[in-house]
Short mmCIF file of C-alpha atoms in Angstrom, two decimals:
data_model
loop_
_atom_site.label_atom_id
_atom_site.label_comp_id
_atom_site.label_asym_id
_atom_site.label_seq_id
_atom_site.Cartn_x
_atom_site.Cartn_y
_atom_site.Cartn_z
CA UNK K 20 -7.07 7.01 12.59
CA UNK K 21 -8.31 10.48 11.96
CA UNK K 22 -4.76 12.00 12.05
CA UNK K 23 -3.58 9.46 9.45
CA UNK K 24 -5.75 11.10 6.87
CA UNK K 25 -5.23 14.71 7.78
CA UNK K 26 -2.84 16.59 5.59
CA UNK K 27 -0.64 18.87 7.78
CA UNK K 28 1.71 21.65 6.71
CA UNK K 29 4.51 19.38 7.63
CA UNK K 30 3.23 16.58 5.48
CA UNK K 31 2.82 18.87 2.58
CA UNK K 32 6.26 20.31 2.90
CA UNK K 33 7.67 16.83 2.37
CA UNK K 34 5.31 15.82 -0.33
CA UNK K 35 5.02 18.94 -2.53
CA UNK K 36 8.61 18.75 -3.91
CA UNK K 37 7.85 15.19 -5.29
CA UNK K 38 4.90 16.30 -7.31
CA UNK K 39 5.01 18.02 -10.69
CA UNK K 40 4.36 21.76 -10.66
CA UNK K 41 1.25 22.92 -12.53
CA UNK K 42 2.12 24.55 -15.77
CA UNK K 43 0.31 27.21 -17.84
CA UNK K 44 -0.04 26.49 -21.53
CA UNK K 45 2.16 28.17 -24.09
CA UNK K 46 -0.78 30.21 -25.18
CA UNK K 47 -1.47 31.45 -21.64
CA UNK K 48 -4.83 31.15 -20.10
CA UNK K 49 -5.89 30.43 -16.55
CA UNK K 50 -3.22 28.78 -14.24
CA UNK K 51 -3.87 25.26 -13.29
CA UNK K 52 -5.24 24.57 -9.74
CA UNK K 53 -2.68 24.18 -7.16
CA UNK K 54 -1.47 20.65 -6.29
CA UNK K 55 -2.39 20.93 -2.65
CA UNK K 56 -6.03 21.81 -3.39
CA UNK K 57 -6.27 19.01 -5.78
CA UNK K 58 -4.62 16.55 -3.45
CA UNK K 59 -7.02 17.68 -0.51
CA UNK K 60 -9.96 17.02 -2.94
CA UNK K 61 -8.63 13.60 -3.66
CA UNK K 62 -8.30 12.81 -0.02
CA UNK K 63 -11.92 13.85 0.68
CA UNK K 64 -13.11 11.24 -1.95
CA UNK K 65 -10.58 8.65 -0.54
CA UNK K 66 -11.69 9.12 2.97
CA UNK K 67 -15.43 9.29 2.47
CA UNK K 68 -15.94 7.00 -0.38
CA UNK K 69 -18.51 9.43 -1.82
CA UNK K 70 -19.28 9.72 -5.52
CA UNK K 71 -17.23 12.35 -7.43
CA UNK K 72 -20.46 14.24 -8.04
CA UNK K 73 -20.65 15.01 -4.38
CA UNK K 74 -17.34 16.76 -4.12
CA UNK K 75 -17.83 19.89 -1.85
CA UNK K 76 -17.38 23.32 -3.41
CA UNK K 77 -14.48 24.07 -1.06
CA UNK K 78 -12.39 21.74 -3.37
CA UNK K 79 -11.58 22.00 -7.05
CA UNK K 80 -14.00 20.54 -9.50
CA UNK K 81 -14.37 16.69 -9.46
CA UNK K 82 -13.09 16.48 -13.13
CA UNK K 83 -9.87 18.31 -12.18
CA UNK K 84 -9.11 16.18 -9.18
CA UNK K 85 -10.10 12.96 -11.03
CA UNK K 86 -8.02 13.86 -14.14
CA UNK K 87 -4.87 14.70 -12.04
CA UNK K 88 -5.20 11.57 -9.90
CA UNK K 89 -5.48 9.37 -12.99
CA UNK K 90 -2.71 11.20 -15.07
CA UNK K 91 -0.20 11.03 -12.29
CA UNK K 92 -0.97 7.36 -11.70
CA UNK K 93 -0.32 6.66 -15.37
CA UNK K 94 3.01 8.54 -15.15
CA UNK K 95 3.96 6.75 -11.82
CA UNK K 96 4.03 10.03 -9.93
CA UNK K 97 2.21 8.61 -6.89
CA UNK K 98 4.32 5.39 -6.80
CA UNK K 99 7.51 7.29 -7.19
CA UNK K 100 6.59 9.83 -4.44
CA UNK K 101 5.74 7.01 -2.07
CA UNK K 102 9.07 5.27 -2.74
CA UNK K 103 10.92 8.48 -2.40
CA UNK K 104 9.42 8.93 1.19
CA UNK K 105 10.30 5.32 1.98
CA UNK K 106 13.86 6.01 0.83
CA UNK K 107 14.11 9.06 3.17
CA UNK K 108 12.94 6.99 6.15
CA UNK K 109 15.33 4.21 5.22
CA UNK K 110 18.31 6.62 5.01
CA UNK K 111 17.43 7.60 8.49
CA UNK K 112 17.42 4.04 9.46
CA UNK K 113 13.77 4.33 10.31
CA UNK K 114 12.55 1.34 8.28
CA UNK K 115 12.65 -2.10 9.98
CA UNK K 116 13.85 -4.64 7.44
CA UNK K 117 14.52 -7.33 9.99
CA UNK K 118 10.94 -8.50 9.79
CA UNK K 119 8.03 -7.60 7.63
CA UNK K 120 4.30 -8.64 7.62
CA UNK K 121 2.11 -9.64 4.70
CA UNK K 122 -1.63 -9.71 4.49
CA UNK K 123 -4.44 -9.34 1.97
CA UNK K 124 -8.04 -8.12 1.82
CA UNK K 125 -10.96 -8.08 -0.44
CA UNK K 126 -12.83 -5.15 -2.11
CA UNK K 127 -16.19 -5.91 -3.69
CA UNK K 128 -16.37 -4.92 -7.39
CA UNK K 129 -18.55 -5.62 -10.27
CA UNK K 130 -16.65 -4.85 -13.33
CA UNK K 131 -13.15 -3.91 -14.59
CA UNK K 132 -9.61 -5.42 -14.71
CA UNK K 133 -8.64 -7.64 -11.78
CA UNK K 134 -12.23 -8.59 -10.75
CA UNK K 135 -12.58 -12.22 -9.87
CA UNK K 136 -15.19 -14.56 -8.24
CA UNK K 137 -15.09 -15.84 -4.76
CA UNK K 138 -17.54 -17.11 -2.17
CA UNK K 139 -18.05 -13.58 -1.11
CA UNK K 140 -18.95 -12.44 -4.62
CA UNK K 141 -16.98 -10.66 -7.22
CA UNK K 142 -14.12 -8.43 -6.19
CA UNK K 143 -10.44 -7.41 -6.26
CA UNK K 144 -7.78 -8.56 -3.86
CA UNK K 145 -5.24 -6.18 -2.32
CA UNK K 146 -1.99 -7.41 -0.93
CA UNK K 147 0.24 -5.30 1.13
CA UNK K 148 3.68 -5.97 2.82
CA UNK K 149 4.54 -3.74 5.66
CA UNK K 150 7.84 -3.21 7.59
CA UNK K 151 8.33 -4.19 11.19
CA UNK K 152 6.52 -1.01 12.33
CA UNK K 153 3.55 -1.33 9.90
CA UNK K 154 4.79 1.15 7.20
CA UNK K 155 3.70 -0.14 3.77
CA UNK K 156 6.60 -1.30 1.65
CA UNK K 157 4.88 -2.88 -1.29
CA UNK K 158 1.45 -3.24 -2.80
CA UNK K 159 -0.20 -5.51 -5.33
CA UNK K 160 -3.75 -5.53 -6.77
CA UNK K 161 -5.12 -8.72 -8.44
CA UNK K 162 -8.27 -10.66 -8.99
CA UNK K 163 -9.92 -11.79 -5.81
CA UNK K 164 -9.72 -15.46 -7.14
CA UNK K 165 -6.11 -16.50 -6.38
CA UNK K 166 -5.20 -17.32 -2.88
CA UNK K 167 -2.93 -14.94 -0.91
CA UNK K 168 -0.13 -17.43 -0.78
CA UNK K 169 0.06 -17.43 -4.55
CA UNK K 170 0.26 -13.60 -4.57
CA UNK K 171 2.91 -13.09 -1.98
CA UNK K 172 6.02 -13.35 -4.20
CA UNK K 173 4.41 -10.99 -6.80
CA UNK K 174 3.71 -8.55 -3.93
CA UNK K 175 7.27 -8.78 -2.63
CA UNK K 176 8.49 -8.05 -6.26
CA UNK K 177 6.70 -4.63 -5.93
CA UNK K 178 9.06 -3.58 -3.11
CA UNK K 179 11.72 -1.16 -4.56
CA UNK K 180 13.00 1.40 -1.97
CA UNK K 181 15.68 3.51 -3.65
CA UNK K 182 19.00 3.85 -1.95
CA UNK K 183 20.49 7.27 -1.01
CA UNK K 184 23.58 6.66 -3.17
CA UNK K 185 24.10 4.29 -6.17
CA UNK K 186 22.88 0.75 -6.19
CA UNK K 187 19.84 -1.23 -6.81
CA UNK K 188 16.63 -0.55 -4.74
CA UNK K 189 16.27 -2.34 -1.49
CA UNK K 190 13.73 -5.10 -1.92
CA UNK K 191 14.12 -7.98 0.56
CA UNK K 192 13.14 -7.98 4.20
CA UNK K 193 14.91 -10.65 6.18
CA UNK K 194 11.67 -12.30 7.29
CA UNK K 195 8.06 -12.41 6.14
CA UNK K 196 5.46 -13.02 8.96
CA UNK K 197 2.00 -14.15 7.75
CA UNK K 198 -0.92 -16.26 8.86
CA UNK K 199 -1.59 -19.84 8.18
CA UNK K 200 -3.23 -19.07 4.86
CA UNK K 201 0.39 -18.82 3.55
CA UNK K 202 1.33 -22.23 4.74
CA UNK K 203 3.21 -23.79 1.93
CA UNK K 204 6.54 -25.55 2.20
CA UNK K 205 7.30 -24.93 -1.56
CA UNK K 206 6.73 -21.16 -0.88
CA UNK K 207 8.96 -21.34 2.25
CA UNK K 208 11.68 -22.90 0.16
CA UNK K 209 11.43 -20.55 -2.82
CA UNK K 210 11.66 -17.54 -0.43
CA UNK K 211 14.64 -19.23 1.40
CA UNK K 212 16.48 -19.27 -1.88
CA UNK K 213 16.21 -15.44 -1.87
CA UNK K 214 17.35 -15.28 1.62
CA UNK K 215 13.83 -14.48 2.92
CA UNK K 216 12.52 -16.57 5.87
CA UNK K 217 8.74 -17.19 5.82
CA UNK K 218 7.38 -17.50 9.36
CA UNK K 219 3.83 -18.62 9.65
CA UNK K 220 1.96 -21.37 11.43
CA UNK K 221 1.14 -24.68 9.87
CA UNK K 222 -2.53 -25.44 9.19
CA UNK K 223 -3.83 -28.04 11.75
CA UNK K 224 -4.49 -30.66 9.00
CA UNK K 225 -0.89 -30.41 7.76
CA UNK K 226 0.84 -33.24 9.53
CA UNK K 227 4.35 -32.67 7.86
CA UNK K 228 5.53 -29.70 9.84
CA UNK K 229 8.99 -29.73 8.38
CA UNK K 230 10.04 -26.14 9.19
CA UNK K 231 8.06 -25.55 12.50
CA UNK K 232 10.07 -23.69 15.12
CA UNK K 233 8.18 -22.51 18.21
CA UNK K 234 10.79 -19.98 18.94
CA UNK K 235 10.67 -18.25 15.59
CA UNK K 236 6.77 -18.33 15.91
CA UNK K 237 7.05 -15.84 18.76
CA UNK K 238 7.39 -13.15 16.13
CA UNK K 239 3.90 -14.04 14.90
CA UNK K 240 2.62 -12.44 17.94
CA UNK K 241 3.41 -9.04 16.34
CA UNK K 242 1.05 -9.66 13.34
CA UNK K 243 -1.14 -6.94 14.99
CA UNK K 244 1.11 -4.44 13.17
CA UNK K 245 -0.09 -5.41 9.82
CA UNK K 246 -3.67 -5.69 11.13
CA UNK K 247 -3.41 -2.11 12.36
CA UNK K 248 -2.09 -0.88 9.00
CA UNK K 249 -5.18 -2.65 7.36
CA UNK K 250 -7.47 -0.88 9.82
CA UNK K 251 -5.97 2.42 8.72
CA UNK K 252 -6.45 1.48 5.14
CA UNK K 253 -10.00 0.31 5.85
CA UNK K 254 -10.82 3.82 7.16
CA UNK K 255 -10.46 4.90 3.65
CA UNK K 256 -13.92 4.11 2.29
CA UNK K 257 -12.86 4.39 -1.35
CA UNK K 258 -10.55 1.32 -1.01
CA UNK K 259 -12.98 -1.00 0.84
CA UNK K 260 -15.51 -1.00 -2.09
CA UNK K 261 -14.12 -0.68 -5.64
CA UNK K 262 -16.25 1.85 -7.44
CA UNK K 263 -13.75 2.49 -10.22
CA UNK K 264 -14.11 0.22 -13.25
CA UNK K 265 -10.71 1.75 -14.24
CA UNK K 266 -8.01 -0.14 -12.39
CA UNK K 267 -5.64 2.91 -12.93
CA UNK K 268 -7.74 5.09 -10.76
CA UNK K 269 -8.21 2.51 -8.13
CA UNK K 270 -4.55 1.93 -7.93
CA UNK K 271 -4.02 5.65 -7.69
CA UNK K 272 -6.17 5.76 -4.47
CA UNK K 273 -4.04 2.92 -3.00
CA UNK K 274 -0.87 4.63 -3.75
CA UNK K 275 -2.11 7.82 -2.18
CA UNK K 276 -3.17 5.95 0.89
CA UNK K 277 0.12 4.24 1.26
CA UNK K 278 1.94 7.54 0.71
CA UNK K 279 -0.01 9.05 3.48
CA UNK K 280 0.72 6.19 5.92
CA UNK K 281 4.44 6.52 5.02
CA UNK K 282 4.22 10.21 5.81
CA UNK K 283 2.95 9.13 9.17
CA UNK K 284 6.16 7.13 9.65
CA UNK K 285 8.10 10.39 10.19
CA UNK K 286 5.92 11.13 13.22
CA UNK K 287 6.29 7.52 14.45
CA UNK K 288 10.11 8.01 14.49
CA UNK K 289 10.08 11.51 16.01
#
């Protein structure tokens, strides 16, 4: 897990061209802090979950890192960079669209947009769809109140991997594999109309197992791949507990985390 959050020179060589270059104002003045220094400061907060006020002196000021993190999220810089990396992997045929895995988790939170009540307390739910290798394809944040099955289609709609040439972004894996919390025949049927097959076990109390197929459920054994991805995300303490009232900043941290895991996909394929 440690290497997943370490920014190497190879990682930066891929990421740097996707980020806006710092500019000096028309009236001159001090040049802006380099993107890499700011990014490494953001990673420190993301990994440790520490308050911004505890940012070590080896990084730029907390206000500089926070401002660029927020501003670039508002301009979709992080999301666009993540999707560009996914596109490069896809062009190399290193994304597995034959099956994808969906799962969700809960981050405790007190105030802010997308905070809802559950038996575990107030919080925000994060939903992630990963490809057949565990590389994140799509992300959705929502109130913790709705069930994961009700958020799956919205999460799938967030997948948009640009194609190398012209054409609409790639959005649909052939299959979605999930746990029994997603057991819903109406959901299965809606996804089937989009040519996406939902593979998940029926709940024990569900007597009408209309679409059960033991052969297809063999794919369920590979759910450890999404569980591994969630373990990697869980190593990022800033995601596990939502300290940010501002959903924009919390979303930015998630996009940065998914971006890093996607960078790791180049190492998986090498």
